[in-house]
PDB file of C-alpha atoms in Angstrom:
ATOM      1  CA  MET A   1     -65.769 152.604  17.796  1.00 55.00           C
ATOM      2  CA  VAL A   2     -63.693 149.980  15.989  1.00 67.00           C
ATOM      3  CA  HIS A   3     -60.597 151.868  17.057  1.00 77.00           C
ATOM      4  CA  LYS A   4     -61.638 151.761  20.710  1.00 80.00           C
ATOM      5  CA  ALA A   5     -62.511 148.054  20.559  1.00 82.00           C
ATOM      6  CA  ASN A   6     -59.142 147.422  18.917  1.00 88.00           C
ATOM      7  CA  ALA A   7     -57.283 149.303  21.639  1.00 90.00           C
ATOM      8  CA  ARG A   8     -59.106 147.247  24.244  1.00 93.00           C
ATOM      9  CA  LEU A   9     -58.140 143.978  22.555  1.00 96.00           C
ATOM     10  CA  ASP A  10     -54.516 145.174  22.274  1.00 97.00           C
ATOM     11  CA  ALA A  11     -54.396 145.884  26.014  1.00 97.00           C
ATOM     12  CA  SER A  12     -56.104 142.706  27.151  1.00 97.00           C
ATOM     13  CA  PHE A  13     -54.203 140.297  24.891  1.00 98.00           C
ATOM     14  CA  ALA A  14     -50.941 141.985  25.948  1.00 98.00           C
ATOM     15  CA  ALA A  15     -52.014 141.637  29.601  1.00 98.00           C
ATOM     16  CA  LEU A  16     -52.683 137.924  29.031  1.00 98.00           C
ATOM     17  CA  SER A  17     -49.276 137.311  27.410  1.00 98.00           C
ATOM     18  CA  ASP A  18     -47.483 136.844  30.738  1.00 97.00           C
ATOM     19  CA  PRO A  19     -47.754 133.721  32.953  1.00 96.00           C
ATOM     20  CA  THR A  20     -47.660 135.705  36.223  1.00 97.00           C
ATOM     21  CA  ARG A  21     -50.475 137.986  35.085  1.00 98.00           C
ATOM     22  CA  ARG A  22     -52.575 134.993  33.993  1.00 97.00           C
ATOM     23  CA  GLY A  23     -51.854 133.397  37.381  1.00 97.00           C
ATOM     24  CA  VAL A  24     -52.916 136.574  39.208  1.00 98.00           C
ATOM     25  CA  LEU A  25     -56.234 136.626  37.323  1.00 97.00           C
ATOM     26  CA  LEU A  26     -56.982 132.988  38.203  1.00 95.00           C
ATOM     27  CA  GLN A  27     -55.957 133.651  41.802  1.00 96.00           C
ATOM     28  CA  LEU A  28     -58.285 136.681  42.060  1.00 96.00           C
ATOM     29  CA  GLY A  29     -61.011 134.481  40.559  1.00 93.00           C
ATOM     30  CA  ARG A  30     -60.789 132.489  43.785  1.00 92.00           C
ATOM     31  CA  ALA A  31     -60.432 135.349  46.301  1.00 93.00           C
ATOM     32  CA  ASP A  32     -59.519 139.041  46.489  1.00 95.00           C
ATOM     33  CA  ALA A  33     -55.916 139.626  47.544  1.00 97.00           C
ATOM     34  CA  SER A  34     -53.562 142.431  48.527  1.00 97.00           C
ATOM     35  CA  ILE A  35     -50.531 143.261  46.381  1.00 96.00           C
ATOM     36  CA  THR A  36     -48.362 141.887  49.222  1.00 96.00           C
ATOM     37  CA  ASP A  37     -50.269 138.559  49.202  1.00 96.00           C
ATOM     38  CA  LEU A  38     -49.849 138.306  45.446  1.00 98.00           C
ATOM     39  CA  ALA A  39     -46.139 139.183  45.561  1.00 97.00           C
ATOM     40  CA  THR A  40     -45.556 136.443  48.165  1.00 97.00           C
ATOM     41  CA  LYS A  41     -47.647 133.886  46.297  1.00 97.00           C
ATOM     42  CA  PHE A  42     -45.837 134.482  42.996  1.00 97.00           C
ATOM     43  CA  HIS A  43     -42.347 134.836  44.557  1.00 97.00           C
ATOM     44  CA  MET A  44     -41.940 138.368  43.304  1.00 96.00           C
ATOM     45  CA  THR A  45     -40.877 141.749  44.652  1.00 97.00           C
ATOM     46  CA  LEU A  46     -43.602 144.208  45.616  1.00 95.00           C
ATOM     47  CA  THR A  47     -42.433 146.523  42.802  1.00 97.00           C
ATOM     48  CA  GLY A  48     -42.605 143.721  40.237  1.00 97.00           C
ATOM     49  CA  MET A  49     -46.113 142.733  41.332  1.00 97.00           C
ATOM     50  CA  LYS A  50     -47.277 146.368  41.304  1.00 97.00           C
ATOM     51  CA  LYS A  51     -46.231 146.604  37.663  1.00 98.00           C
ATOM     52  CA  HIS A  52     -48.127 143.454  36.700  1.00 98.00           C
ATOM     53  CA  VAL A  53     -51.245 144.612  38.569  1.00 98.00           C
ATOM     54  CA  GLY A  54     -50.937 147.999  36.819  1.00 97.00           C
ATOM     55  CA  VAL A  55     -50.977 146.305  33.404  1.00 97.00           C
ATOM     56  CA  LEU A  56     -54.047 144.259  34.391  1.00 97.00           C
ATOM     57  CA  GLU A  57     -55.758 147.349  35.805  1.00 96.00           C
ATOM     58  CA  ARG A  58     -55.192 149.424  32.654  1.00 95.00           C
ATOM     59  CA  ALA A  59     -56.668 146.556  30.612  1.00 96.00           C
ATOM     60  CA  GLY A  60     -59.799 146.657  32.819  1.00 94.00           C
ATOM     61  CA  LEU A  61     -59.179 143.118  34.083  1.00 96.00           C
ATOM     62  CA  VAL A  62     -58.444 144.049  37.689  1.00 97.00           C
ATOM     63  CA  THR A  63     -59.638 146.825  39.990  1.00 96.00           C
ATOM     64  CA  THR A  64     -57.766 147.899  43.116  1.00 96.00           C
ATOM     65  CA  GLU A  65     -58.848 149.791  46.189  1.00 95.00           C
ATOM     66  CA  LYS A  66     -56.600 151.217  48.867  1.00 92.00           C
ATOM     67  CA  VAL A  67     -57.893 151.061  52.432  1.00 88.00           C
ATOM     68  CA  GLY A  68     -55.355 152.401  54.899  1.00 90.00           C
ATOM     69  CA  ARG A  69     -52.020 151.019  53.790  1.00 88.00           C
ATOM     70  CA  VAL A  70     -53.342 147.944  52.043  1.00 90.00           C
ATOM     71  CA  ARG A  71     -54.240 147.907  48.353  1.00 91.00           C
ATOM     72  CA  THR A  72     -56.733 145.123  47.657  1.00 96.00           C
ATOM     73  CA  CYS A  73     -57.056 143.691  44.156  1.00 97.00           C
ATOM     74  CA  LYS A  74     -60.168 142.097  42.736  1.00 95.00           C
ATOM     75  CA  LEU A  75     -61.368 140.983  39.330  1.00 94.00           C
ATOM     76  CA  GLY A  76     -62.403 143.882  37.130  1.00 92.00           C
ATOM     77  CA  PRO A  77     -65.656 144.315  35.229  1.00 88.00           C
ATOM     78  CA  ARG A  78     -64.393 142.755  31.989  1.00 88.00           C
ATOM     79  CA  ARG A  79     -65.413 139.155  31.360  1.00 90.00           C
ATOM     80  CA  LEU A  80     -63.133 138.820  28.273  1.00 94.00           C
ATOM     81  CA  GLU A  81     -66.243 138.800  26.084  1.00 94.00           C
ATOM     82  CA  ASP A  82     -64.619 140.592  23.118  1.00 94.00           C
ATOM     83  CA  GLU A  83     -61.512 138.418  23.382  1.00 96.00           C
ATOM     84  CA  ARG A  84     -63.648 135.275  23.371  1.00 96.00           C
ATOM     85  CA  ALA A  85     -65.608 136.591  20.367  1.00 96.00           C
ATOM     86  CA  TRP A  86     -62.431 137.426  18.433  1.00 96.00           C
ATOM     87  CA  ILE A  87     -60.981 133.956  19.005  1.00 96.00           C
ATOM     88  CA  GLU A  88     -64.291 132.342  17.998  1.00 95.00           C
ATOM     89  CA  SER A  89     -64.459 134.269  14.725  1.00 94.00           C
ATOM     90  CA  TYR A  90     -60.859 133.258  13.991  1.00 95.00           C
ATOM     91  CA  ARG A  91     -61.688 129.616  14.683  1.00 94.00           C
ATOM     92  CA  LEU A  92     -64.651 129.726  12.298  1.00 93.00           C
ATOM     93  CA  LEU A  93     -62.406 131.092   9.536  1.00 93.00           C
ATOM     94  CA  TRP A  94     -59.743 128.502  10.376  1.00 92.00           C
ATOM     95  CA  ASP A  95     -62.280 125.662  10.170  1.00 91.00           C
ATOM     96  CA  ALA A  96     -63.677 126.927   6.861  1.00 89.00           C
ATOM     97  CA  ARG A  97     -60.128 127.240   5.489  1.00 85.00           C
ATOM     98  CA  PHE A  98     -59.041 123.752   6.510  1.00 81.00           C
ATOM     99  CA  ASP A  99     -62.371 122.215   5.467  1.00 78.00           C
ATOM    100  CA  ALA A 100     -61.887 123.765   2.037  1.00 73.00           C
ATOM    101  CA  LEU A 101     -58.378 122.269   1.905  1.00 71.00           C
ATOM    102  CA  GLU A 102     -59.740 118.889   2.966  1.00 74.00           C
ATOM    103  CA  GLN A 103     -62.316 119.038   0.163  1.00 76.00           C
ATOM    104  CA  VAL A 104     -59.566 119.736  -2.382  1.00 75.00           C
ATOM    105  CA  VAL A 105     -57.607 116.721  -1.078  1.00 76.00           C
ATOM    106  CA  GLN A 106     -60.711 114.497  -1.170  1.00 81.00           C
ATOM    107  CA  GLY A 107     -61.493 115.738  -4.690  1.00 81.00           C
ATOM    108  CA  LEU A 108     -57.980 114.823  -5.877  1.00 79.00           C
ATOM    109  CA  LYS A 109     -58.261 111.392  -4.257  1.00 81.00           C
ATOM    110  CA  ARG A 110     -61.580 110.700  -5.996  1.00 81.00           C
ATOM    111  CA  LYS A 111     -60.083 111.853  -9.287  1.00 78.00           C
ATOM    112  CA  GLU A 112     -57.120 109.473  -8.833  1.00 77.00           C
ATOM    113  CA  GLU A 113     -59.448 106.582  -8.032  1.00 78.00           C
ATOM    114  CA  MET A 114     -61.507 107.235 -11.136  1.00 75.00           C
ATOM    115  CA  GLU A 115     -58.492 107.280 -13.410  1.00 69.00           C
TER     116      GLU A 115
ATOM    117  CA  MET B   1     -45.383 120.328  30.082  1.00 55.00           C
ATOM    118  CA  VAL B   2     -47.083 123.189  31.924  1.00 67.00           C
ATOM    119  CA  HIS B   3     -44.039 125.323  31.168  1.00 77.00           C
ATOM    120  CA  LYS B   4     -44.304 124.575  27.443  1.00 80.00           C
ATOM    121  CA  ALA B   5     -48.049 125.278  27.395  1.00 82.00           C
ATOM    122  CA  ASN B   6     -47.377 128.536  29.237  1.00 88.00           C
ATOM    123  CA  ALA B   7     -44.706 129.596  26.734  1.00 90.00           C
ATOM    124  CA  ARG B   8     -47.158 128.887  23.909  1.00 93.00           C
ATOM    125  CA  LEU B   9     -49.856 131.016  25.531  1.00 96.00           C
ATOM    126  CA  ASP B  10     -47.309 133.825  26.108  1.00 97.00           C
ATOM    127  CA  ALA B  11     -46.368 133.809  22.426  1.00 97.00           C
ATOM    128  CA  SER B  12     -49.883 133.599  21.038  1.00 97.00           C
ATOM    129  CA  PHE B  13     -51.472 136.203  23.311  1.00 98.00           C
ATOM    130  CA  ALA B  14     -48.546 138.542  22.548  1.00 98.00           C
ATOM    131  CA  ALA B  15     -49.049 137.866  18.823  1.00 98.00           C
ATOM    132  CA  LEU B  16     -52.750 138.744  19.182  1.00 98.00           C
ATOM    133  CA  SER B  17     -52.032 142.025  20.998  1.00 98.00           C
ATOM    134  CA  ASP B  18     -51.513 143.987  17.779  1.00 97.00           C
ATOM    135  CA  PRO B  19     -54.308 145.098  15.416  1.00 96.00           C
ATOM    136  CA  THR B  20     -52.245 144.521  12.248  1.00 97.00           C
ATOM    137  CA  ARG B  21     -51.380 140.977  13.302  1.00 98.00           C
ATOM    138  CA  ARG B  22     -55.023 140.237  14.120  1.00 97.00           C
ATOM    139  CA  GLY B  23     -55.963 141.693  10.729  1.00 97.00           C
ATOM    140  CA  VAL B  24     -53.377 139.509   8.967  1.00 98.00           C
ATOM    141  CA  LEU B  25     -54.789 136.381  10.627  1.00 97.00           C
ATOM    142  CA  LEU B  26     -58.345 137.221   9.534  1.00 95.00           C
ATOM    143  CA  GLN B  27     -57.070 138.045   6.048  1.00 96.00           C
ATOM    144  CA  LEU B  28     -55.251 134.689   5.767  1.00 96.00           C
ATOM    145  CA  GLY B  29     -58.447 133.035   6.975  1.00 93.00           C
ATOM    146  CA  ARG B  30     -59.961 134.202   3.702  1.00 92.00           C
ATOM    147  CA  ALA B  31     -57.044 133.467   1.341  1.00 93.00           C
ATOM    148  CA  ASP B  32     -53.307 132.798   1.383  1.00 95.00           C
ATOM    149  CA  ALA B  33     -51.231 135.885   0.588  1.00 97.00           C
ATOM    150  CA  SER B  34     -47.662 136.934  -0.124  1.00 97.00           C
ATOM    151  CA  ILE B  35     -45.829 139.268   2.269  1.00 96.00           C
ATOM    152  CA  THR B  36     -46.016 141.925  -0.479  1.00 96.00           C
ATOM    153  CA  ASP B  37     -49.822 141.537  -0.744  1.00 96.00           C
ATOM    154  CA  LEU B  38     -50.138 141.872   3.022  1.00 98.00           C
ATOM    155  CA  ALA B  39     -47.833 144.908   3.179  1.00 97.00           C
ATOM    156  CA  THR B  40     -49.929 146.659   0.500  1.00 97.00           C
ATOM    157  CA  LYS B  41     -53.231 145.707   2.107  1.00 97.00           C
ATOM    158  CA  PHE B  42     -52.176 146.983   5.555  1.00 97.00           C
ATOM    159  CA  HIS B  43     -50.344 150.104   4.248  1.00 97.00           C
ATOM    160  CA  MET B  44     -47.041 148.986   5.665  1.00 96.00           C
ATOM    161  CA  THR B  45     -43.422 148.640   4.555  1.00 97.00           C
ATOM    162  CA  LEU B  46     -42.227 145.192   3.530  1.00 95.00           C
ATOM    163  CA  THR B  47     -39.838 145.200   6.497  1.00 97.00           C
ATOM    164  CA  GLY B  48     -42.631 146.071   8.921  1.00 97.00           C
ATOM    165  CA  MET B  49     -44.875 143.317   7.570  1.00 97.00           C
ATOM    166  CA  LYS B  50     -42.026 140.776   7.668  1.00 97.00           C
ATOM    167  CA  LYS B  51     -41.629 141.484  11.386  1.00 98.00           C
ATOM    168  CA  HIS B  52     -45.336 140.988  12.079  1.00 98.00           C
ATOM    169  CA  VAL B  53     -45.411 137.756  10.067  1.00 98.00           C
ATOM    170  CA  GLY B  54     -42.303 136.576  11.975  1.00 97.00           C
ATOM    171  CA  VAL B  55     -44.101 137.086  15.306  1.00 97.00           C
ATOM    172  CA  LEU B  56     -47.144 135.163  14.026  1.00 97.00           C
ATOM    173  CA  GLU B  57     -44.921 132.405  12.643  1.00 96.00           C
ATOM    174  CA  ARG B  58     -43.022 131.947  15.911  1.00 95.00           C
ATOM    175  CA  ALA B  59     -46.364 131.679  17.717  1.00 96.00           C
ATOM    176  CA  GLY B  60     -47.383 128.873  15.319  1.00 94.00           C
ATOM    177  CA  LEU B  61     -50.273 130.922  13.941  1.00 96.00           C
ATOM    178  CA  VAL B  62     -48.880 131.367  10.429  1.00 97.00           C
ATOM    179  CA  THR B  63     -46.683 129.244   8.173  1.00 96.00           C
ATOM    180  CA  THR B  64     -44.733 130.654   5.253  1.00 96.00           C
ATOM    181  CA  GLU B  65     -43.241 129.030   2.200  1.00 95.00           C
ATOM    182  CA  LYS B  66     -40.848 130.598  -0.241  1.00 92.00           C
ATOM    183  CA  VAL B  67     -41.267 129.634  -3.889  1.00 88.00           C
ATOM    184  CA  GLY B  68     -38.855 131.518  -6.132  1.00 90.00           C
ATOM    185  CA  ARG B  69     -38.829 135.075  -4.874  1.00 88.00           C
ATOM    186  CA  VAL B  70     -42.299 135.039  -3.350  1.00 90.00           C
ATOM    187  CA  ARG B  71     -42.946 134.091   0.257  1.00 91.00           C
ATOM    188  CA  THR B  72     -46.536 132.905   0.657  1.00 96.00           C
ATOM    189  CA  CYS B  73     -48.215 133.064   4.069  1.00 97.00           C
ATOM    190  CA  LYS B  74     -51.029 130.806   5.192  1.00 95.00           C
ATOM    191  CA  LEU B  75     -52.744 130.016   8.461  1.00 94.00           C
ATOM    192  CA  GLY B  76     -50.665 127.800  10.725  1.00 92.00           C
ATOM    193  CA  PRO B  77     -51.721 124.558  12.423  1.00 88.00           C
ATOM    194  CA  ARG B  78     -52.856 126.209  15.668  1.00 88.00           C
ATOM    195  CA  ARG B  79     -56.584 126.721  16.071  1.00 90.00           C
ATOM    196  CA  LEU B  80     -56.195 128.810  19.266  1.00 94.00           C
ATOM    197  CA  GLU B  81     -57.620 125.883  21.248  1.00 94.00           C
ATOM    198  CA  ASP B  82     -55.518 126.506  24.397  1.00 94.00           C
ATOM    199  CA  GLU B  83     -56.244 130.235  24.239  1.00 96.00           C
ATOM    200  CA  ARG B  84     -59.974 129.559  23.959  1.00 96.00           C
ATOM    201  CA  ALA B  85     -59.768 127.102  26.887  1.00 96.00           C
ATOM    202  CA  TRP B  86     -57.841 129.577  29.060  1.00 96.00           C
ATOM    203  CA  ILE B  87     -60.375 132.340  28.442  1.00 96.00           C
ATOM    204  CA  GLU B  88     -63.258 129.925  29.161  1.00 95.00           C
ATOM    205  CA  SER B  89     -61.801 128.847  32.497  1.00 94.00           C
ATOM    206  CA  TYR B  90     -61.315 132.507  33.421  1.00 95.00           C
ATOM    207  CA  ARG B  91     -64.939 133.270  32.511  1.00 94.00           C
ATOM    208  CA  LEU B  92     -66.179 130.409  34.707  1.00 93.00           C
ATOM    209  CA  LEU B  93     -64.209 131.780  37.668  1.00 93.00           C
ATOM    210  CA  TRP B  94     -65.440 135.311  36.897  1.00 92.00           C
ATOM    211  CA  ASP B  95     -69.073 134.138  36.800  1.00 91.00           C
ATOM    212  CA  ALA B  96     -68.714 132.209  40.059  1.00 89.00           C
ATOM    213  CA  ARG B  97     -67.085 135.235  41.694  1.00 85.00           C
ATOM    214  CA  PHE B  98     -69.764 137.697  40.601  1.00 80.00           C
ATOM    215  CA  ASP B  99     -72.583 135.215  41.318  1.00 78.00           C
ATOM    216  CA  ALA B 100     -71.220 134.856  44.852  1.00 73.00           C
ATOM    217  CA  LEU B 101     -71.211 138.649  45.165  1.00 70.00           C
ATOM    218  CA  GLU B 102     -74.779 138.788  43.856  1.00 74.00           C
ATOM    219  CA  GLN B 103     -75.846 136.224  46.463  1.00 76.00           C
ATOM    220  CA  VAL B 104     -74.330 138.341  49.239  1.00 75.00           C
ATOM    221  CA  VAL B 105     -76.234 141.384  47.934  1.00 76.00           C
ATOM    222  CA  GLN B 106     -79.499 139.397  47.693  1.00 80.00           C
ATOM    223  CA  GLY B 107     -78.926 138.008  51.189  1.00 80.00           C
ATOM    224  CA  LEU B 108     -78.483 141.523  52.595  1.00 79.00           C
ATOM    225  CA  LYS B 109     -81.638 142.694  50.788  1.00 81.00           C
ATOM    226  CA  ARG B 110     -83.691 139.816  52.226  1.00 80.00           C
ATOM    227  CA  LYS B 111     -82.329 140.551  55.701  1.00 78.00           C
ATOM    228  CA  GLU B 112     -83.339 144.211  55.339  1.00 77.00           C
ATOM    229  CA  GLU B 113     -86.827 143.246  54.173  1.00 77.00           C
ATOM    230  CA  MET B 114     -87.295 140.936  57.157  1.00 75.00           C
ATOM    231  CA  GLU B 115     -86.248 143.562  59.655  1.00 68.00           C
TER     232      GLU B 115
END
C-alpha cells in the first residue's frame, strides 16, 4: 500500500517537474485540447508534445481519447490530493523545526539579558 | 521572474519525485543528521546518499555544513510555499472543470425528467 502510494507520488512529482507539463495541466483546466492544439500553443513538435502528454497520462493527471484521427486530452481523475497532503505534512514538520529553533534563540536572548 | 520561479518549481518537484529524498526531508524535519546517519538509516551507500542530498541542496530544500570531517544536513529555508500554491491553483481549476461537467450531467438529467 505504502509502496503503491510512493510510486504514485514519484510519478506525479516527476510529471510536475517540467514547465511545459505544468502549463499543459493548467491549459486543460480551462478546456480540453487535442495534442495538435497543445503542440501549437506550447511551440513544440507533435512528437515532443506526445511525450509530455504520455508522462502526464502515466501519472494519472491526464486522460486521452482518440476519435477518428484526433486525440483529445482532458484532465485526469487525480486531484493531486496525496501530493497536497505530503507537502502539508512537510510544512508542519518545517514549522515545528523552525519554531523550536526560534525558541532556542529566544531562550539565549533572555539568558543574555538576565546576565 | 516567472522564469526563475519556474526553474525553482522544476528543481523542487524533481527533488520530491524520489522516495528516499522525500524520506530524508521528513527525517530532517525531526532532527538534523550527518550524511553517514542518513546513509545508514536509508540502507544506502555514502556516495548514493551524497547524490540525493546534493539534489535536495540544489533545490534549496536542505542545507549542509561541514564541521571537521562530518557534514551535517538540516532543512533548508524553503517551506514549499510555491509548490503548495501551484498545487492549490491546479485543484481550483480541477474543481471548476469537474463542477462544470457535473452541471452538464445534471442539466441533461433534468431535461430527461421534463420530457
